[in-house]
Short mmCIF file of C-alpha atoms in Angstrom, two decimals:
data_model
loop_
_atom_site.label_atom_id
_atom_site.label_comp_id
_atom_site.label_asym_id
_atom_site.label_seq_id
_atom_site.Cartn_x
_atom_site.Cartn_y
_atom_site.Cartn_z
CA MET A 647 -73.01 8.90 6.87
CA GLY A 648 -72.62 10.91 3.76
CA GLU A 649 -75.91 12.83 3.24
CA SER A 650 -75.09 12.88 -0.49
CA GLY A 651 -75.53 9.06 -0.87
CA SER A 652 -71.93 9.36 -2.23
CA TYR A 653 -70.21 7.43 0.65
CA GLY A 654 -70.65 5.73 3.71
CA GLU A 655 -73.94 4.38 4.52
CA GLY A 656 -76.19 6.65 2.46
CA PHE A 657 -74.12 5.40 -0.40
CA GLY A 658 -74.93 1.70 0.38
CA LYS A 659 -78.61 2.65 0.85
CA ARG A 660 -78.64 4.23 -2.34
CA LEU A 661 -77.54 1.34 -4.14
CA GLY A 662 -79.08 -1.51 -2.03
CA ALA A 663 -75.64 -2.71 -0.82
CA GLN A 664 -73.94 -3.34 2.52
CA ALA A 665 -71.60 -0.80 3.53
CA SER A 666 -68.84 -0.04 5.85
CA SER A 667 -66.89 3.32 5.52
CA TYR A 668 -64.37 5.53 7.03
CA VAL A 669 -64.25 9.30 6.65
CA SER A 670 -60.99 11.04 6.89
CA ARG A 671 -60.59 14.64 8.62
CA ALA A 672 -56.90 14.71 7.67
CA LEU A 673 -57.42 17.79 5.39
CA ARG A 674 -59.15 20.80 6.88
CA LYS A 675 -62.70 21.66 5.76
CA SER A 676 -62.57 18.88 3.04
CA THR A 677 -63.77 15.44 3.08
CA ILE A 678 -62.08 12.01 2.07
CA ALA A 679 -63.75 8.80 2.43
CA ALA A 680 -63.78 5.04 1.73
CA THR A 681 -66.53 2.69 1.49
CA GLU A 682 -66.33 -0.91 1.01
CA LEU A 683 -69.80 -2.10 -0.45
CA ARG A 684 -71.24 -5.55 -1.26
CA TYR A 685 -74.13 -5.96 -3.36
CA ASP A 686 -75.46 -9.64 -3.93
CA ASN A 687 -78.81 -9.47 -5.29
CA PRO A 688 -78.94 -7.97 -8.79
CA SER A 689 -82.26 -6.00 -9.39
CA LEU A 690 -81.74 -5.51 -13.23
CA GLU A 691 -82.60 -1.85 -12.28
CA LEU A 692 -80.88 1.43 -13.10
CA SER A 693 -79.00 2.60 -9.89
CA THR A 694 -80.65 5.73 -8.22
CA PRO A 695 -78.04 8.62 -9.24
CA PRO A 696 -76.34 10.71 -6.45
CA LYS A 697 -76.95 14.06 -5.70
CA GLU A 698 -75.24 16.33 -8.00
CA GLU A 699 -72.01 17.88 -6.16
CA ASP A 700 -68.69 18.92 -6.78
CA ALA A 701 -66.77 15.88 -6.19
CA PHE A 702 -65.27 12.61 -7.58
CA MET A 703 -65.59 9.14 -6.68
CA VAL A 704 -62.95 6.52 -7.65
CA GLY A 705 -64.13 3.05 -7.68
CA HIS A 706 -61.88 -0.13 -7.15
CA TYR A 707 -63.47 -3.26 -8.02
CA LEU A 708 -62.75 -6.43 -6.02
CA VAL A 709 -64.46 -8.89 -8.48
CA ASP A 710 -65.04 -8.97 -12.28
CA CYS A 711 -68.02 -6.99 -13.52
CA PRO A 712 -68.28 -8.62 -17.24
CA SER A 713 -71.06 -6.30 -18.59
CA TYR A 714 -71.02 -3.05 -17.29
CA LEU A 715 -73.76 -0.48 -18.84
CA TYR A 716 -73.35 3.10 -17.62
CA TRP A 717 -75.01 6.44 -18.17
CA GLU A 718 -73.52 10.17 -17.60
CA SER A 719 -75.74 13.21 -17.47
CA GLY A 720 -78.35 10.78 -19.15
CA ARG A 721 -76.37 9.76 -21.97
CA PRO A 722 -75.20 6.13 -22.23
CA ALA A 723 -71.58 4.95 -22.47
CA PRO A 724 -69.97 2.30 -24.84
CA ALA A 725 -70.82 -0.95 -23.12
CA SER A 726 -67.63 -2.12 -21.22
CA ALA A 727 -66.43 -4.51 -18.68
CA ILE A 728 -64.29 -4.02 -15.39
CA GLY A 729 -61.96 -6.60 -14.03
CA GLN A 730 -61.04 -7.96 -10.94
CA GLY A 731 -58.50 -5.24 -9.55
CA GLN A 732 -59.44 -2.23 -11.73
CA THR A 733 -60.45 1.00 -10.99
CA ILE A 734 -62.87 3.59 -12.37
CA ILE A 735 -63.80 7.22 -12.03
CA TYR A 736 -67.02 9.07 -11.84
CA ASP A 737 -67.62 12.52 -11.95
CA LEU A 738 -70.75 13.47 -9.44
CA LYS A 739 -71.69 16.83 -11.22
CA ARG A 740 -72.83 14.40 -14.11
CA GLN A 741 -74.85 12.19 -12.14
CA PRO A 742 -73.46 8.46 -12.73
CA THR A 743 -75.71 5.75 -12.88
CA PHE A 744 -75.50 2.01 -14.04
CA LEU A 745 -77.58 -1.03 -14.43
CA LEU A 746 -77.64 -3.06 -11.41
CA ASN A 747 -77.12 -6.59 -13.42
CA HIS A 748 -74.18 -7.94 -11.48
CA GLY A 749 -73.25 -8.71 -7.89
CA PHE A 750 -70.21 -6.49 -7.02
CA HIS A 751 -67.61 -6.09 -4.13
CA THR A 752 -65.93 -2.72 -4.27
CA VAL A 753 -64.10 -0.12 -2.28
CA HIS A 754 -65.32 3.53 -3.52
CA TYR A 755 -63.25 6.44 -2.35
CA TYR A 756 -65.09 9.94 -2.20
CA PHE A 757 -63.12 13.13 -2.99
CA SER A 758 -64.68 16.48 -2.87
CA ARG A 759 -63.12 19.06 -5.02
CA ALA A 760 -62.13 20.93 -2.08
CA ALA A 761 -60.15 17.82 -1.14
CA LEU A 762 -58.45 17.77 -4.22
CA SER A 763 -57.66 21.57 -3.96
CA ALA A 764 -56.24 21.01 -0.65
CA ILE A 765 -53.89 18.31 -1.58
CA SER A 766 -52.64 20.24 -4.60
CA GLU A 767 -52.20 23.17 -2.34
CA GLU A 768 -50.15 21.56 0.36
CA ALA A 769 -48.07 20.32 -2.57
CA GLY A 770 -47.41 23.79 -4.06
CA ALA A 771 -49.13 22.68 -7.31
CA SER A 772 -51.46 24.38 -9.21
CA PRO A 773 -55.44 23.44 -8.57
CA ILE A 774 -56.79 20.50 -9.90
CA ASP A 775 -59.64 21.23 -12.33
CA GLU A 776 -60.63 17.68 -13.19
CA LEU A 777 -59.75 14.14 -12.83
CA GLN A 778 -58.90 12.82 -16.40
CA TYR A 779 -60.85 9.50 -17.17
CA LYS A 780 -63.25 8.10 -19.82
CA PRO A 781 -66.67 7.16 -18.83
CA ALA A 782 -67.20 3.48 -17.97
CA LEU A 783 -63.50 2.73 -18.89
CA ALA A 784 -61.64 1.18 -16.24
CA THR A 785 -57.74 1.14 -15.84
CA ASP A 786 -55.41 -1.14 -14.01
CA ASP A 787 -53.74 0.70 -11.20
CA PRO A 788 -51.49 -1.11 -8.74
CA VAL A 789 -51.47 1.51 -6.60
CA MET A 790 -55.24 1.68 -5.67
CA ARG A 791 -55.09 -2.16 -5.95
CA ASN A 792 -52.37 -2.33 -2.86
CA MET A 793 -53.92 0.39 -1.08
CA SER A 794 -57.50 -1.11 -1.24
CA ALA A 795 -55.78 -4.28 -0.11
CA GLY A 796 -54.38 -2.83 2.98
CA LEU A 797 -57.69 -1.23 3.88
CA LEU A 798 -59.75 -3.87 3.51
CA PRO A 799 -58.94 -5.79 7.01
CA PHE A 800 -60.62 -2.66 8.58
CA PHE A 801 -63.46 -2.42 7.29
CA GLY A 802 -64.13 -5.61 8.80
CA ARG A 803 -62.60 -4.65 12.06
CA PRO A 804 -63.12 -1.10 12.40
CA GLU A 805 -62.35 -1.15 16.02
CA GLU A 806 -58.70 -1.75 15.28
CA ALA A 807 -58.18 0.67 12.98
CA SER A 808 -55.89 3.54 14.43
CA VAL A 809 -57.01 7.23 13.16
CA LEU A 810 -53.24 8.11 12.50
CA PHE A 811 -53.10 5.03 10.30
CA MET A 812 -56.17 5.36 8.64
CA ASP A 813 -55.45 9.21 7.98
CA HIS A 814 -52.21 8.62 6.63
CA VAL A 815 -53.50 5.83 4.24
CA MET A 816 -56.06 7.80 3.13
CA LEU A 817 -53.88 10.90 2.54
CA ALA A 818 -51.76 8.97 0.44
CA ILE A 819 -54.64 7.78 -1.70
CA GLY A 820 -55.74 11.29 -2.31
CA ILE A 821 -52.16 12.33 -3.32
CA HIS A 822 -51.75 9.37 -5.66
CA VAL A 823 -55.44 9.97 -7.19
CA ALA A 824 -54.37 13.86 -7.49
CA THR A 825 -50.96 12.85 -9.33
CA ARG A 826 -52.05 9.99 -11.48
CA TYR A 827 -55.62 11.57 -12.67
CA GLY A 828 -55.47 15.12 -12.06
CA GLY A 829 -51.78 15.87 -13.22
CA MET A 830 -50.35 17.15 -10.00
CA ARG A 831 -46.83 17.28 -10.29
CA LEU A 832 -45.12 17.16 -6.68
CA ARG A 833 -42.38 19.72 -5.64
CA ARG A 834 -38.92 18.28 -5.68
CA GLU A 835 -38.27 18.27 -1.72
CA GLY A 836 -34.43 17.13 -2.11
CA ALA A 837 -32.89 16.49 1.34
CA ARG A 838 -34.89 18.80 3.27
CA GLY A 839 -35.00 17.93 6.90
CA GLY A 840 -37.73 16.40 9.24
CA LEU A 841 -39.54 17.99 12.12
CA ALA A 842 -37.76 20.60 14.12
CA PRO A 843 -36.77 19.47 17.49
CA TRP A 844 -39.69 21.05 19.37
CA GLN A 845 -42.23 19.89 16.65
CA GLU A 846 -40.77 16.26 17.04
CA LYS A 847 -41.07 16.67 20.92
CA ARG A 848 -44.67 18.09 20.77
CA ALA A 849 -45.95 15.42 18.40
CA LYS A 850 -44.83 12.56 20.22
CA GLU A 851 -46.20 13.98 23.60
CA MET A 852 -49.49 14.07 21.88
CA ILE A 853 -49.07 10.72 20.20
CA VAL A 854 -48.41 9.32 23.53
CA SER A 855 -51.08 11.09 25.48
CA GLY A 856 -53.79 9.17 23.29
CA ILE A 857 -51.96 5.78 23.42
CA GLY A 858 -55.29 4.40 25.29
CA GLY A 859 -57.58 5.97 22.68
CA ASP A 860 -56.83 7.53 19.25
CA ILE A 861 -55.74 10.95 17.93
CA SER A 862 -55.85 12.21 14.39
CA LEU A 863 -53.21 12.99 11.95
CA ALA A 864 -54.46 16.61 11.34
CA ALA A 865 -54.58 17.51 15.36
CA VAL A 866 -50.97 16.51 15.68
CA ALA A 867 -49.83 18.05 12.45
CA SER A 868 -51.97 21.38 13.16
CA GLU A 869 -50.21 21.34 16.96
CA CYS A 870 -47.01 21.27 14.93
CA GLY A 871 -48.02 24.30 12.43
CA VAL A 872 -47.72 22.23 9.26
CA SER A 873 -50.20 20.30 6.94
CA ALA A 874 -50.70 16.61 7.37
CA ARG A 875 -49.05 15.67 4.64
CA HIS A 876 -45.76 17.50 5.17
CA PHE A 877 -46.05 16.19 8.87
CA SER A 878 -46.26 12.60 7.75
CA ARG A 879 -43.04 12.70 5.78
CA ALA A 880 -41.28 14.88 8.09
CA PHE A 881 -41.89 12.64 11.06
CA ARG A 882 -40.66 9.55 9.17
CA GLN A 883 -37.76 11.62 7.76
CA SER A 884 -36.95 12.41 11.62
CA THR A 885 -37.65 9.01 13.18
CA GLY A 886 -37.38 6.58 10.43
CA ILE A 887 -40.95 5.10 10.56
CA SER A 888 -44.47 6.72 10.35
CA PRO A 889 -46.61 8.22 13.16
CA HIS A 890 -48.78 5.08 13.30
CA GLN A 891 -45.85 2.68 13.56
CA TRP A 892 -44.19 5.08 16.25
CA LEU A 893 -47.71 4.90 18.13
CA THR A 894 -47.85 0.87 17.64
CA GLN A 895 -44.12 0.71 19.43
CA ARG A 896 -45.07 2.97 22.18
CA ARG A 897 -48.38 1.04 22.72
CA VAL A 898 -46.33 -2.37 22.92
CA GLU A 899 -43.59 -0.54 25.06
CA THR A 900 -46.59 0.43 27.85
CA ALA A 901 -47.81 -3.33 27.50
CA LYS A 902 -44.74 -4.77 28.39
CA ARG A 903 -44.64 -2.61 31.62
CA LEU A 904 -48.07 -3.55 32.60
CA LEU A 905 -47.32 -7.27 31.62
CA ALA A 906 -44.24 -7.34 33.86
CA ALA A 907 -46.33 -5.36 36.92
CA ASN A 908 -48.67 -8.30 36.60
CA GLU A 909 -51.56 -6.72 38.27
CA LEU A 910 -53.93 -6.47 35.10
CA ASN A 911 -55.31 -9.33 32.97
CA LEU A 912 -54.48 -9.40 29.37
CA THR A 913 -57.87 -8.07 28.28
CA GLN A 914 -57.03 -5.12 30.83
CA VAL A 915 -53.56 -4.52 29.49
CA ALA A 916 -54.71 -4.71 25.60
CA LEU A 917 -57.60 -2.30 26.70
CA ALA A 918 -55.32 0.28 28.57
CA CYS A 919 -52.95 0.39 25.50
CA GLY A 920 -55.56 1.16 23.03
CA PHE A 921 -56.07 -2.35 21.25
CA ALA A 922 -59.64 -2.99 20.23
CA ASP A 923 -59.63 -6.51 22.39
CA GLN A 924 -57.20 -9.10 23.51
CA SER A 925 -56.96 -10.63 20.12
CA HIS A 926 -56.08 -7.65 18.35
CA PHE A 927 -53.22 -6.92 21.37
CA THR A 928 -51.68 -10.58 20.67
CA ARG A 929 -51.41 -9.84 17.03
CA VAL A 930 -49.73 -6.80 17.14
CA PHE A 931 -47.53 -7.90 20.08
CA VAL A 932 -46.51 -10.98 18.22
CA ALA A 933 -45.76 -9.04 15.00
CA LEU A 934 -43.38 -6.78 17.00
CA THR A 935 -41.75 -9.22 19.79
CA GLY A 936 -42.01 -12.59 18.05
CA THR A 937 -43.76 -14.00 21.28
CA SER A 938 -47.29 -13.88 22.83
CA PRO A 939 -48.23 -11.22 25.72
CA GLY A 940 -48.85 -14.39 27.93
CA LEU A 941 -45.49 -16.25 27.45
CA TRP A 942 -43.55 -12.62 27.58
CA ARG A 943 -45.15 -11.91 31.20
CA ARG A 944 -44.09 -15.54 32.14
CA ASN A 945 -40.57 -15.07 31.40
CA ASN A 946 -40.32 -11.32 32.47
CA ALA A 947 -43.14 -10.79 35.17
CA ILE A 948 -41.42 -8.81 38.54
#
């Protein structure tokens, strides 16, 4: 929960909306968070302003908001509209408020300035002073649209959300925001290699050791002595897939061994391999193998 009321349950309470969220610690000593909000009963009142802080919110609207009335630092912005799939930015230093005259369904991303600075530092770019935007003016951003669509299922089923996957996506969103709205220019890394052999070996050991639970991207990257952003890129270059995809493959391989041994039922196999439940296990297993765990067991049991 964010005490600032700018992400998580605190954000939902401030607006009187239903909220579910994920807070990423992929960046050291800084916060990136995503909050899905559903607001169905317009009160026709002004929203309670957030605590003034050195941070930004990037809101992605999943439904139309045909009449958007917005104030920043107590001054009204021109009346506008936000279309389904559009993105809008708020500077929390300016205490943004808006009229609760419509229901809404959104994903709001919270970036502390420390998080944006950490992203630019890891990229070897100049520090980001501001995100460029015009108050109450929404933009079309296909990257945010696709990223939000990819996260939505996990707000509804958080138990299925791997920390490696969520940290990877949240970091990618942060890099996009810093680049598109903060003017960050990534260094050209050319054909630089992936992880050193010892780094790849240690990373895989750590990921496998957490196969029945979860391990964060930041923890694995730290063990390898690199940033989370560099680790994600280098791991993919070394293996051809993301850390989350590699973990998923190992979980399915472990599941196959347990299924062949025929000592545990499907629910026990699912939990032993780090899946949320049998349903989650079945969906992933079918996606990777083309067959269900039960049928695979019948054809391969020892």
